[in-house]
mmCIF file of C-alpha atoms and ligand atoms in Angstrom:
data_model
loop_
_atom_site.group_PDB
_atom_site.id
_atom_site.type_symbol
_atom_site.label_atom_id
_atom_site.label_comp_id
_atom_site.label_asym_id
_atom_site.label_seq_id
_atom_site.Cartn_x
_atom_site.Cartn_y
_atom_site.Cartn_z
ATOM 1 C CA MET A 791 -16.292 -28.517 14.127
ATOM 2 C CA LEU A 792 -16.968 -27.920 10.459
ATOM 3 C CA GLN A 793 -17.073 -30.620 7.852
ATOM 4 C CA SER A 794 -14.192 -29.814 5.558
ATOM 5 C CA HIS A 795 -15.958 -31.134 2.438
ATOM 6 C CA SER A 796 -19.015 -28.870 2.439
ATOM 7 C CA THR A 797 -19.968 -25.267 1.667
ATOM 8 C CA HIS A 798 -20.157 -22.850 4.586
ATOM 9 C CA TYR A 799 -21.458 -19.361 5.199
ATOM 10 C CA PHE A 800 -19.586 -17.002 7.487
ATOM 11 C CA ILE A 801 -19.964 -13.402 8.566
ATOM 12 C CA GLY A 802 -16.924 -11.176 9.089
ATOM 13 C CA LEU A 803 -17.161 -7.968 11.126
ATOM 14 C CA MET A 804 -14.424 -5.368 11.264
ATOM 15 C CA SER A 805 -14.114 -2.052 13.036
ATOM 16 C CA GLY A 806 -10.633 -0.713 12.534
ATOM 17 C CA THR A 807 -8.407 2.028 13.850
ATOM 18 C CA SER A 808 -10.204 4.749 11.848
ATOM 19 C CA LEU A 809 -13.162 4.287 14.232
ATOM 20 C CA ASP A 810 -15.430 5.221 11.330
ATOM 21 C CA GLY A 811 -17.813 2.321 11.828
ATOM 22 C CA VAL A 812 -18.353 -1.405 11.412
ATOM 23 C CA ASP A 813 -18.036 -3.128 8.040
ATOM 24 C CA GLY A 814 -19.544 -6.572 7.632
ATOM 25 C CA VAL A 815 -19.770 -9.181 4.907
ATOM 26 C CA LEU A 816 -21.659 -12.416 4.565
ATOM 27 C CA ALA A 817 -19.444 -14.805 2.628
ATOM 28 C CA ARG A 818 -19.849 -18.219 1.094
ATOM 29 C CA PHE A 819 -16.819 -20.486 1.156
ATOM 30 C CA GLY A 820 -16.561 -23.627 -0.884
ATOM 31 C CA ALA A 821 -14.913 -26.782 0.425
ATOM 32 C CA PRO A 822 -11.213 -26.000 0.998
ATOM 33 C CA SER A 823 -10.189 -27.732 -2.232
ATOM 34 C CA GLU A 824 -12.751 -25.963 -4.455
ATOM 35 C CA PRO A 825 -12.176 -22.702 -6.341
ATOM 36 C CA PRO A 826 -13.382 -19.959 -6.096
ATOM 37 C CA ALA A 827 -12.344 -19.584 -2.498
ATOM 38 C CA ILE A 828 -14.845 -16.946 -1.473
ATOM 39 C CA GLN A 829 -18.017 -15.299 -2.731
ATOM 40 C CA ILE A 830 -19.454 -12.219 -1.012
ATOM 41 C CA LEU A 831 -23.245 -12.437 -0.742
ATOM 42 C CA ALA A 832 -23.864 -9.230 1.187
ATOM 43 C CA HIS A 833 -22.059 -6.181 2.534
ATOM 44 C CA ALA A 834 -23.392 -3.890 5.259
ATOM 45 C CA SER A 835 -21.991 -1.158 7.456
ATOM 46 C CA CYS A 836 -23.002 0.952 10.441
ATOM 47 C CA ALA A 837 -21.393 4.297 11.272
ATOM 48 C CA MET A 838 -19.815 4.536 14.723
ATOM 49 C CA PRO A 839 -22.107 6.640 16.958
ATOM 50 C CA THR A 840 -20.355 9.864 18.001
ATOM 51 C CA ALA A 841 -20.479 9.175 21.744
ATOM 52 C CA LEU A 842 -19.123 5.619 21.380
ATOM 53 C CA ARG A 843 -16.352 6.864 19.089
ATOM 54 C CA ALA A 844 -15.370 9.519 21.648
ATOM 55 C CA GLU A 845 -15.369 6.934 24.456
ATOM 56 C CA LEU A 846 -13.249 4.442 22.468
ATOM 57 C CA LEU A 847 -10.783 7.215 21.651
ATOM 58 C CA ALA A 848 -10.647 8.230 25.319
ATOM 59 C CA LEU A 849 -10.014 4.618 26.378
ATOM 60 C CA ASN A 850 -7.352 4.328 23.702
ATOM 61 C CA SER A 851 -5.564 7.431 24.896
ATOM 62 C CA ARG A 852 -5.900 6.601 28.619
ATOM 63 C CA HIS A 853 -8.196 9.540 29.381
ATOM 64 C CA GLY A 854 -10.524 9.328 32.370
ATOM 65 C CA SER A 855 -10.911 6.982 35.325
ATOM 66 C CA ASP A 856 -12.754 3.705 36.004
ATOM 67 C CA GLU A 857 -11.428 2.253 32.754
ATOM 68 C CA LEU A 858 -12.522 -1.355 33.447
ATOM 69 C CA HIS A 859 -16.174 -0.418 33.867
ATOM 70 C CA ARG A 860 -16.119 1.943 30.893
ATOM 71 C CA ALA A 861 -14.355 -0.638 28.703
ATOM 72 C CA ALA A 862 -17.016 -3.238 29.541
ATOM 73 C CA LEU A 863 -19.816 -0.814 28.645
ATOM 74 C CA ALA A 864 -18.082 0.229 25.414
ATOM 75 C CA GLY A 865 -17.682 -3.466 24.530
ATOM 76 C CA ASN A 866 -21.418 -3.968 25.089
ATOM 77 C CA ALA A 867 -22.328 -0.950 22.939
ATOM 78 C CA LEU A 868 -20.025 -2.118 20.161
ATOM 79 C CA SER A 869 -21.510 -5.632 20.300
ATOM 80 C CA GLN A 870 -24.987 -4.177 19.786
ATOM 81 C CA LEU A 871 -23.695 -2.268 16.754
ATOM 82 C CA TYR A 872 -22.134 -5.497 15.448
ATOM 83 C CA ALA A 873 -25.502 -7.239 15.945
ATOM 84 C CA GLN A 874 -27.203 -4.534 13.845
ATOM 85 C CA VAL A 875 -24.767 -5.175 10.990
ATOM 86 C CA VAL A 876 -25.458 -8.925 11.266
ATOM 87 C CA GLU A 877 -29.199 -8.258 11.027
ATOM 88 C CA GLN A 878 -28.699 -6.115 7.910
ATOM 89 C CA LEU A 879 -26.560 -8.836 6.313
ATOM 90 C CA LEU A 880 -29.132 -11.562 7.005
ATOM 91 C CA THR A 881 -32.002 -9.413 5.735
ATOM 92 C CA SER A 882 -30.289 -8.406 2.517
ATOM 93 C CA SER A 883 -29.177 -11.963 1.728
ATOM 94 C CA ASP A 884 -32.454 -13.540 2.868
ATOM 95 C CA MET A 885 -30.660 -15.949 5.186
ATOM 96 C CA THR A 886 -31.313 -17.108 8.761
ATOM 97 C CA PRO A 887 -28.895 -17.288 11.704
ATOM 98 C CA ARG A 888 -29.009 -21.101 11.580
ATOM 99 C CA GLN A 889 -27.476 -21.070 8.107
ATOM 100 C CA ILE A 890 -24.374 -19.189 9.297
ATOM 101 C CA ALA A 891 -21.519 -21.298 10.678
ATOM 102 C CA ALA A 892 -19.983 -18.419 12.651
ATOM 103 C CA ILE A 893 -19.239 -14.732 12.885
ATOM 104 C CA GLY A 894 -15.585 -13.654 12.925
ATOM 105 C CA ALA A 895 -15.679 -10.499 15.043
ATOM 106 C CA HIS A 896 -12.623 -8.299 15.405
ATOM 107 C CA GLY A 897 -13.720 -5.895 18.177
ATOM 108 C CA GLN A 898 -12.161 -2.491 18.739
ATOM 109 C CA THR A 899 -8.458 -2.248 19.459
ATOM 110 C CA VAL A 900 -7.901 0.091 22.395
ATOM 111 C CA ARG A 901 -4.351 -1.049 23.268
ATOM 112 C CA HIS A 902 -1.793 -2.810 21.108
ATOM 113 C CA GLN A 903 1.410 -3.614 23.031
ATOM 114 C CA PRO A 904 2.600 -6.959 21.630
ATOM 115 C CA GLY A 905 6.263 -6.608 22.534
ATOM 116 C CA LEU A 906 6.018 -5.332 26.086
ATOM 117 C CA HIS A 907 8.042 -7.023 28.869
ATOM 118 C CA ASP A 908 10.420 -9.477 27.191
ATOM 119 C CA GLY A 909 8.118 -10.274 24.321
ATOM 120 C CA CYS A 910 5.177 -11.090 26.593
ATOM 121 C CA GLY A 911 2.835 -8.251 25.756
ATOM 122 C CA TYR A 912 -0.829 -8.028 24.923
ATOM 123 C CA THR A 913 -3.308 -6.684 22.434
ATOM 124 C CA LEU A 914 -6.771 -5.684 23.540
ATOM 125 C CA GLN A 915 -9.887 -5.552 21.352
ATOM 126 C CA LEU A 916 -13.034 -4.484 23.158
ATOM 127 C CA LEU A 917 -16.117 -6.575 22.465
ATOM 128 C CA ASN A 918 -18.608 -8.688 24.399
ATOM 129 C CA PRO A 919 -18.714 -11.821 22.199
ATOM 130 C CA SER A 920 -21.264 -13.474 24.504
ATOM 131 C CA LEU A 921 -23.660 -10.588 24.005
ATOM 132 C CA LEU A 922 -23.125 -10.698 20.239
ATOM 133 C CA ALA A 923 -23.780 -14.480 20.177
ATOM 134 C CA GLU A 924 -26.910 -13.916 22.260
ATOM 135 C CA ARG A 925 -28.236 -11.098 20.069
ATOM 136 C CA ALA A 926 -27.326 -12.670 16.729
ATOM 137 C CA GLY A 927 -28.099 -16.305 17.569
ATOM 138 C CA ILE A 928 -24.886 -17.264 15.767
ATOM 139 C CA THR A 929 -21.602 -18.733 17.047
ATOM 140 C CA VAL A 930 -18.983 -16.006 17.466
ATOM 141 C CA VAL A 931 -15.232 -16.349 17.033
ATOM 142 C CA ALA A 932 -13.503 -13.413 18.730
ATOM 143 C CA ASP A 933 -10.164 -12.377 20.249
ATOM 144 C CA LEU A 934 -8.387 -13.368 17.066
ATOM 145 C CA ARG A 935 -5.068 -11.663 17.794
ATOM 146 C CA SER A 936 -4.103 -12.701 21.345
ATOM 147 C CA ARG A 937 -2.930 -16.214 20.579
ATOM 148 C CA ASP A 938 -0.385 -14.975 18.064
ATOM 149 C CA VAL A 939 0.897 -12.455 20.635
ATOM 150 C CA ALA A 940 1.101 -15.226 23.250
ATOM 151 C CA ALA A 941 3.273 -17.145 20.776
ATOM 152 C CA GLY A 942 5.656 -14.190 20.618
ATOM 153 C CA GLY A 943 4.100 -12.605 17.519
ATOM 154 C CA GLN A 944 2.876 -9.104 16.774
ATOM 155 C CA GLY A 945 -0.754 -10.281 16.505
ATOM 156 C CA ALA A 946 -0.834 -8.200 13.324
ATOM 157 C CA PRO A 947 -1.217 -7.974 10.467
ATOM 158 C CA LEU A 948 -3.460 -11.050 10.226
ATOM 159 C CA VAL A 949 -4.774 -10.363 6.731
ATOM 160 C CA PRO A 950 -1.788 -11.425 4.546
ATOM 161 C CA ALA A 951 -2.833 -15.109 4.649
ATOM 162 C CA PHE A 952 -6.274 -14.131 3.386
ATOM 163 C CA HIS A 953 -4.807 -11.778 0.785
ATOM 164 C CA GLN A 954 -2.820 -14.757 -0.516
ATOM 165 C CA GLN A 955 -6.049 -16.787 -0.812
ATOM 166 C CA VAL A 956 -7.880 -14.165 -2.870
ATOM 167 C CA PHE A 957 -5.215 -12.011 -4.536
ATOM 168 C CA ALA A 958 -2.439 -14.496 -5.400
ATOM 169 C CA PRO A 959 -0.579 -12.857 -8.308
ATOM 170 C CA PRO A 960 -0.768 -14.404 -11.807
ATOM 171 C CA SER A 961 2.943 -13.583 -12.195
ATOM 172 C CA GLY A 962 5.624 -11.754 -10.261
ATOM 173 C CA VAL A 963 5.279 -10.627 -6.675
ATOM 174 C CA GLY A 964 1.807 -9.525 -5.508
ATOM 175 C CA LEU A 965 1.488 -6.402 -3.363
ATOM 176 C CA VAL A 966 -1.680 -5.642 -1.406
ATOM 177 C CA LEU A 967 -1.871 -2.443 0.615
ATOM 178 C CA ASN A 968 -4.687 -1.953 3.115
ATOM 179 C CA ILE A 969 -5.091 1.721 4.015
ATOM 180 C CA GLY A 970 -7.302 1.845 7.089
ATOM 181 C CA GLY A 971 -6.447 4.004 10.101
ATOM 182 C CA ILE A 972 -3.043 2.330 9.921
ATOM 183 C CA ALA A 973 -1.650 0.993 6.630
ATOM 184 C CA ASN A 974 -0.416 -2.566 6.213
ATOM 185 C CA VAL A 975 1.106 -4.334 3.236
ATOM 186 C CA SER A 976 1.123 -8.001 2.160
ATOM 187 C CA VAL A 977 3.871 -9.282 -0.119
ATOM 188 C CA LEU A 978 2.657 -12.375 -1.995
ATOM 189 C CA PRO A 979 5.252 -14.665 -3.610
ATOM 190 C CA PRO A 980 5.250 -15.363 -7.356
ATOM 191 C CA PRO A 981 3.245 -18.438 -8.447
ATOM 192 C CA GLY A 982 5.104 -21.680 -7.845
ATOM 193 C CA SER A 983 7.797 -20.032 -5.734
ATOM 194 C CA ALA A 984 8.936 -21.422 -2.385
ATOM 195 C CA GLU A 985 9.059 -17.922 -0.894
ATOM 196 C CA GLN A 986 6.817 -17.146 2.049
ATOM 197 C CA VAL A 987 4.083 -14.555 2.256
ATOM 198 C CA THR A 988 5.284 -11.577 4.268
ATOM 199 C CA GLY A 989 3.588 -8.437 5.515
ATOM 200 C CA TRP A 990 3.772 -5.690 8.132
ATOM 201 C CA ASP A 991 2.209 -2.427 9.244
ATOM 202 C CA CYS A 992 3.775 0.327 7.114
ATOM 203 C CA GLY A 993 2.793 3.222 9.388
ATOM 204 C CA PRO A 994 -0.095 5.674 9.396
ATOM 205 C CA GLY A 995 -2.943 5.246 6.932
ATOM 206 C CA ASN A 996 -5.915 7.591 7.307
ATOM 207 C CA ALA A 997 -5.653 8.146 11.081
ATOM 208 C CA LEU A 998 -3.615 11.376 11.037
ATOM 209 C CA MET A 999 -5.346 12.809 7.956
ATOM 210 C CA ASP A 1000 -8.747 12.113 9.561
ATOM 211 C CA ALA A 1001 -7.785 13.709 12.884
ATOM 212 C CA TRP A 1002 -6.435 16.862 11.214
ATOM 213 C CA CYS A 1003 -9.416 17.124 8.883
ATOM 214 C CA GLN A 1004 -11.871 16.740 11.767
ATOM 215 C CA ARG A 1005 -10.125 19.459 13.762
ATOM 216 C CA HIS A 1006 -9.946 22.025 10.959
ATOM 217 C CA THR A 1007 -12.990 21.337 8.783
ATOM 218 C CA GLY A 1008 -15.360 19.503 11.128
ATOM 219 C CA GLN A 1009 -15.544 16.631 8.618
ATOM 220 C CA PRO A 1010 -14.554 13.103 9.758
ATOM 221 C CA TYR A 1011 -12.371 12.588 6.674
ATOM 222 C CA ASP A 1012 -11.071 14.426 3.618
ATOM 223 C CA ALA A 1013 -13.476 13.143 0.939
ATOM 224 C CA ASN A 1014 -11.474 12.019 -2.092
ATOM 225 C CA GLY A 1015 -8.535 13.979 -0.649
ATOM 226 C CA ALA A 1016 -9.964 17.172 -2.191
ATOM 227 C CA TRP A 1017 -8.875 19.396 0.699
ATOM 228 C CA ALA A 1018 -5.314 17.999 0.648
ATOM 229 C CA ALA A 1019 -5.186 18.404 -3.134
ATOM 230 C CA SER A 1020 -5.870 22.136 -2.737
ATOM 231 C CA GLY A 1021 -2.821 22.621 -0.463
ATOM 232 C CA GLN A 1022 0.943 22.564 -0.911
ATOM 233 C CA VAL A 1023 3.207 19.871 0.523
ATOM 234 C CA LEU A 1024 5.645 21.352 3.060
ATOM 235 C CA PRO A 1025 8.984 19.618 2.313
ATOM 236 C CA ALA A 1026 10.569 20.354 5.711
ATOM 237 C CA LEU A 1027 7.538 18.994 7.578
ATOM 238 C CA LEU A 1028 7.404 15.927 5.318
ATOM 239 C CA ALA A 1029 11.093 15.243 6.006
ATOM 240 C CA GLN A 1030 10.477 15.618 9.736
ATOM 241 C CA LEU A 1031 7.521 13.183 9.691
ATOM 242 C CA LEU A 1032 9.548 10.658 7.709
ATOM 243 C CA ARG A 1033 12.188 10.648 10.484
ATOM 244 C CA GLU A 1034 9.797 8.646 12.726
ATOM 245 C CA PRO A 1035 11.927 5.632 13.852
ATOM 246 C CA TYR A 1036 9.055 3.123 13.410
ATOM 247 C CA LEU A 1037 9.289 3.578 9.648
ATOM 248 C CA ARG A 1038 12.854 2.262 9.599
ATOM 249 C CA GLN A 1039 12.281 -0.706 11.920
ATOM 250 C CA PRO A 1040 12.618 -4.050 10.122
ATOM 251 C CA PRO A 1041 9.602 -6.400 10.095
ATOM 252 C CA PRO A 1042 7.942 -8.151 11.806
ATOM 253 C CA LYS A 1043 6.331 -4.997 13.123
ATOM 254 C CA SER A 1044 2.906 -3.609 13.885
ATOM 255 C CA THR A 1045 1.617 -0.327 15.162
ATOM 256 C CA GLY A 1046 -1.570 1.551 15.935
ATOM 257 C CA ARG A 1047 -3.078 4.571 17.584
ATOM 258 C CA ASP A 1048 -0.769 3.846 20.515
ATOM 259 C CA LEU A 1049 1.917 5.568 18.401
ATOM 260 C CA PHE A 1050 0.238 7.546 15.617
ATOM 261 C CA HIS A 1051 -2.182 9.827 17.463
ATOM 262 C CA MET A 1052 -2.887 13.554 17.688
ATOM 263 C CA ASP A 1053 -0.264 14.152 20.414
ATOM 264 C CA TRP A 1054 2.372 12.614 18.124
ATOM 265 C CA LEU A 1055 1.291 14.931 15.307
ATOM 266 C CA GLU A 1056 1.300 17.992 17.570
ATOM 267 C CA GLN A 1057 4.856 17.201 18.627
ATOM 268 C CA GLN A 1058 5.936 16.971 14.989
ATOM 269 C CA LEU A 1059 4.263 20.307 14.244
ATOM 270 C CA GLN A 1060 6.076 22.203 16.980
ATOM 271 C CA GLY A 1061 8.424 23.971 14.580
ATOM 272 C CA PHE A 1062 5.634 24.652 12.064
ATOM 273 C CA ALA A 1063 3.256 26.906 13.984
ATOM 274 C CA ASP A 1064 2.720 29.159 10.933
ATOM 275 C CA ALA A 1065 1.786 26.340 8.564
ATOM 276 C CA ALA A 1066 -1.654 26.682 6.967
ATOM 277 C CA PRO A 1067 -3.929 23.761 7.971
ATOM 278 C CA VAL A 1068 -4.573 22.917 4.306
ATOM 279 C CA ASP A 1069 -0.826 22.578 3.673
ATOM 280 C CA VAL A 1070 -0.480 20.306 6.714
ATOM 281 C CA GLN A 1071 -3.246 18.126 5.261
ATOM 282 C CA ALA A 1072 -1.448 18.013 1.910
ATOM 283 C CA THR A 1073 1.754 17.028 3.737
ATOM 284 C CA LEU A 1074 0.033 14.328 5.824
ATOM 285 C CA THR A 1075 -1.375 12.779 2.657
ATOM 286 C CA ALA A 1076 2.054 12.857 1.021
ATOM 287 C CA PHE A 1077 3.500 11.365 4.220
ATOM 288 C CA THR A 1078 1.098 8.408 4.161
ATOM 289 C CA ALA A 1079 1.860 7.783 0.477
ATOM 290 C CA GLN A 1080 5.635 8.122 0.968
ATOM 291 C CA ALA A 1081 5.753 5.911 4.087
ATOM 292 C CA CYS A 1082 3.778 3.193 2.266
ATOM 293 C CA ALA A 1083 5.893 3.417 -0.897
ATOM 294 C CA ASP A 1084 9.164 3.357 1.097
ATOM 295 C CA SER A 1085 7.953 0.352 3.046
ATOM 296 C CA MET A 1086 7.537 -1.681 -0.170
ATOM 297 C CA ARG A 1087 10.699 -0.482 -1.924
ATOM 298 C CA HIS A 1088 12.556 -3.831 -1.844
ATOM 299 C CA HIS A 1089 9.695 -5.583 -3.661
ATOM 300 C CA ILE A 1090 8.684 -3.090 -6.319
ATOM 301 C CA SER A 1091 11.089 -4.327 -8.995
ATOM 302 C CA ARG A 1092 9.430 -7.792 -9.002
ATOM 303 C CA ALA A 1093 5.821 -6.542 -8.928
ATOM 304 C CA GLN A 1094 3.491 -5.430 -11.693
ATOM 305 C CA GLU A 1095 0.741 -3.857 -9.671
ATOM 306 C CA LEU A 1096 -0.240 -2.665 -6.241
ATOM 307 C CA LEU A 1097 -3.769 -3.596 -5.128
ATOM 308 C CA VAL A 1098 -5.129 -1.109 -2.590
ATOM 309 C CA CYS A 1099 -7.983 -1.808 -0.174
ATOM 310 C CA GLY A 1100 -9.451 -0.088 2.899
ATOM 311 C CA GLY A 1101 -11.046 3.348 2.881
ATOM 312 C CA GLY A 1102 -7.812 4.929 1.623
ATOM 313 C CA ALA A 1103 -8.530 3.367 -1.781
ATOM 314 C CA LEU A 1104 -11.485 5.797 -2.033
ATOM 315 C CA ASN A 1105 -9.177 8.791 -1.605
ATOM 316 C CA GLY A 1106 -8.353 9.691 -5.227
ATOM 317 C CA HIS A 1107 -5.664 12.181 -4.252
ATOM 318 C CA LEU A 1108 -3.904 9.643 -2.021
ATOM 319 C CA MET A 1109 -4.074 7.028 -4.779
ATOM 320 C CA ALA A 1110 -2.533 9.538 -7.212
ATOM 321 C CA GLN A 1111 0.217 10.312 -4.686
ATOM 322 C CA LEU A 1112 0.974 6.608 -4.401
ATOM 323 C CA GLN A 1113 1.040 6.163 -8.174
ATOM 324 C CA GLN A 1114 3.385 9.158 -8.507
ATOM 325 C CA ARG A 1115 5.816 7.541 -6.050
ATOM 326 C CA LEU A 1116 5.570 4.091 -7.689
ATOM 327 C CA PRO A 1117 5.796 4.857 -11.427
ATOM 328 C CA GLN A 1118 7.091 1.344 -12.217
ATOM 329 C CA ILE A 1119 3.820 -0.395 -11.281
ATOM 330 C CA ARG A 1120 0.076 0.092 -11.691
ATOM 331 C CA VAL A 1121 -1.686 1.291 -8.529
ATOM 332 C CA THR A 1122 -5.314 0.155 -8.496
ATOM 333 C CA SER A 1123 -8.080 -0.677 -6.038
ATOM 334 C CA THR A 1124 -8.991 -4.298 -5.196
ATOM 335 C CA ASP A 1125 -12.217 -3.610 -7.106
ATOM 336 C CA SER A 1126 -10.173 -4.570 -10.147
ATOM 337 C CA ARG A 1127 -9.928 -8.103 -8.682
ATOM 338 C CA GLY A 1128 -13.627 -8.323 -7.810
ATOM 339 C CA LEU A 1129 -13.481 -7.411 -4.118
ATOM 340 C CA PRO A 1130 -14.474 -3.813 -3.227
ATOM 341 C CA PRO A 1131 -11.952 -2.117 -0.928
ATOM 342 C CA LEU A 1132 -14.283 -1.745 2.072
ATOM 343 C CA GLN A 1133 -15.114 -5.464 2.053
ATOM 344 C CA VAL A 1134 -11.632 -6.950 2.125
ATOM 345 C CA GLU A 1135 -10.823 -6.702 5.845
ATOM 346 C CA ALA A 1136 -14.292 -7.894 6.909
ATOM 347 C CA ALA A 1137 -13.968 -10.828 4.490
ATOM 348 C CA ALA A 1138 -10.603 -11.651 6.069
ATOM 349 C CA PHE A 1139 -12.264 -11.986 9.464
ATOM 350 C CA ALA A 1140 -14.941 -14.275 8.028
ATOM 351 C CA TRP A 1141 -12.072 -16.390 6.673
ATOM 352 C CA LEU A 1142 -10.245 -16.324 10.032
ATOM 353 C CA ALA A 1143 -13.407 -17.575 11.798
ATOM 354 C CA ARG A 1144 -13.583 -20.391 9.273
ATOM 355 C CA GLN A 1145 -9.943 -21.286 9.850
ATOM 356 C CA CYS A 1146 -10.671 -21.459 13.582
ATOM 357 C CA LEU A 1147 -13.668 -23.786 13.182
ATOM 358 C CA LEU A 1148 -11.721 -25.941 10.722
ATOM 359 C CA GLY A 1149 -8.939 -26.203 13.316
ATOM 360 C CA GLN A 1150 -6.462 -24.579 10.933
ATOM 361 C CA ALA A 1151 -3.903 -21.878 11.598
ATOM 362 C CA GLY A 1152 -4.868 -18.277 10.892
ATOM 363 C CA ASN A 1153 -1.518 -16.590 11.412
ATOM 364 C CA LEU A 1154 1.628 -16.664 9.315
ATOM 365 C CA PRO A 1155 4.719 -16.798 11.551
ATOM 366 C CA ALA A 1156 6.799 -15.230 8.742
ATOM 367 C CA VAL A 1157 4.525 -12.187 8.989
ATOM 368 C CA THR A 1158 3.854 -11.801 12.704
ATOM 369 C CA GLY A 1159 7.042 -13.325 14.103
ATOM 370 C CA ALA A 1160 5.107 -15.885 16.184
ATOM 371 C CA ALA A 1161 6.893 -19.083 17.222
ATOM 372 C CA GLY A 1162 4.679 -21.107 14.892
ATOM 373 C CA PRO A 1163 1.316 -21.428 13.152
ATOM 374 C CA ARG A 1164 -1.560 -21.107 15.607
ATOM 375 C CA ILE A 1165 -5.334 -21.589 15.533
ATOM 376 C CA LEU A 1166 -6.626 -18.107 16.316
ATOM 377 C CA GLY A 1167 -9.686 -17.038 18.248
ATOM 378 C CA ALA A 1168 -11.987 -18.019 21.089
ATOM 379 C CA ILE A 1169 -15.299 -19.696 20.216
ATOM 380 C CA TYR A 1170 -18.600 -18.573 21.787
ATOM 381 C CA PRO A 1171 -21.050 -21.250 20.629
ATOM 382 C CA VAL A 1172 -24.799 -20.803 20.341
HETATM 383 N N1 LIG B 1169 -14.529 8.773 -0.063
HETATM 384 C C1 LIG B 1169 -13.468 8.802 0.714
HETATM 385 N N2 LIG B 1169 -12.491 9.706 0.519
HETATM 386 C C2 LIG B 1169 -11.410 9.756 1.298
HETATM 387 N N3 LIG B 1169 -11.209 8.931 2.334
HETATM 388 C C3 LIG B 1169 -12.148 8.014 2.593
HETATM 389 C C4 LIG B 1169 -13.324 7.892 1.805
HETATM 390 N N4 LIG B 1169 -14.059 6.877 2.303
HETATM 391 C C5 LIG B 1169 -13.381 6.382 3.364
HETATM 392 N N5 LIG B 1169 -12.235 7.062 3.542
HETATM 393 C C6 LIG B 1169 -11.227 6.881 4.581
HETATM 394 O O1 LIG B 1169 -11.223 5.534 4.987
HETATM 395 C C7 LIG B 1169 -11.364 5.439 6.411
HETATM 396 C C8 LIG B 1169 -12.049 4.165 6.761
HETATM 397 O O2 LIG B 1169 -11.327 3.108 6.198
HETATM 398 P P1 LIG B 1169 -11.373 1.661 6.798
HETATM 399 O O3 LIG B 1169 -12.743 1.356 7.276
HETATM 400 O O4 LIG B 1169 -10.753 0.769 5.795
HETATM 401 O O5 LIG B 1169 -10.402 1.827 8.006
HETATM 402 P P2 LIG B 1169 -10.363 1.098 9.409
HETATM 403 O O6 LIG B 1169 -11.740 1.120 9.979
HETATM 404 O O7 LIG B 1169 -9.290 1.728 10.191
HETATM 405 O O8 LIG B 1169 -10.016 -0.369 9.021
HETATM 406 P P3 LIG B 1169 -8.777 -1.372 9.284
HETATM 407 O O9 LIG B 1169 -8.182 -1.086 10.630
HETATM 408 O O10 LIG B 1169 -9.447 -2.692 9.187
HETATM 409 O O11 LIG B 1169 -7.821 -1.270 8.195
HETATM 410 C C9 LIG B 1169 -12.105 6.703 6.798
HETATM 411 O O12 LIG B 1169 -11.840 7.028 8.127
HETATM 412 C C10 LIG B 1169 -11.530 7.694 5.811
HETATM 413 O O13 LIG B 1169 -10.317 8.195 6.281
HETATM 414 MG MG1 LIG B 1170 -13.536 1.119 9.153
#
């Protein structure tokens, strides 16, 4: 266990639903009572190798046989990629494994079914934490979502508690939108208020835009949204996409590639066979922006700004689409609060590992719907 009065260094590793790669940070945390809460000492990333990406996508979409064996091998390959990111972080910060209290490692979600069978579902992130501990020589905290699901929660989003630590609003309600493969929002109460932090998955983030872009341009994503910006939004298609029932479900709720995948998009496009690919891309970008804006509509009047993180914050066209739909508030990246958008989720997993070693809850029942606060994660000591 950690001593709660001293400074600690943690690594957070995240590979999200975009399957673009692994982002890692090495973070310094002060004693729980000390501000500032977190300082990022290094950031590193590794792109997802093409073959591993294809295999993770196949496992996610139930393609192929012998899934148990293939999942184990994919978990091993991912752990080696995680270990490479750890090595980069240690090198660039000139630190040794012994100085790091633990790694918070997310793993790769290949199934997310929290509400199956009478609320007793599961969420599955592939990883071999033992192999990562062995390669890195650092304690690993992994499987950070299952305990919340076991307590009846969604197991997601887990980041709102961390967002509250680092982005608590100076006045009014704080809104933090993470646009990864899926988009999730955190609603942070005004200072001094007795309201609880809330948050949920809004719907698709980059996942559909990426898939369409890959198919029609051969590029893994639409850099800065330039391709979408050169097309026209198709109002009938946008209206059809916005009819997806998930978008109207009340929170707590979470989603993933289990719902928003290429087959889903192809079904939606059935009546739009003549649509130009560039116009579909423009419409998918508008759809992401509209679904996110709609999801926050009850909170906009009390907020001054929307902080955006995740790779979507680097898509200038998407950011402009969001700003257009939310004229009452300023839409800006988390860079404006000192934390670059690609570091936020990884930093959250460093924080979650710390919570685990401190024996403190990582989930927020008001967000996930779990029966109560729970210490998240399984510890693989060195
Ligand atoms: N310059 C850019 N222009 C447009 N989009 C970008 C750019 N850089 C990154 N992206 C988008 O961001 C995605 C990666 O974002 P991110 O790593 O936050 O998502 P993720 O891995 O799904 O994470 P998580 O599930 O934790 O939210 C890419 O797949 C791409 O769609
Ligand atoms: Mg990513």
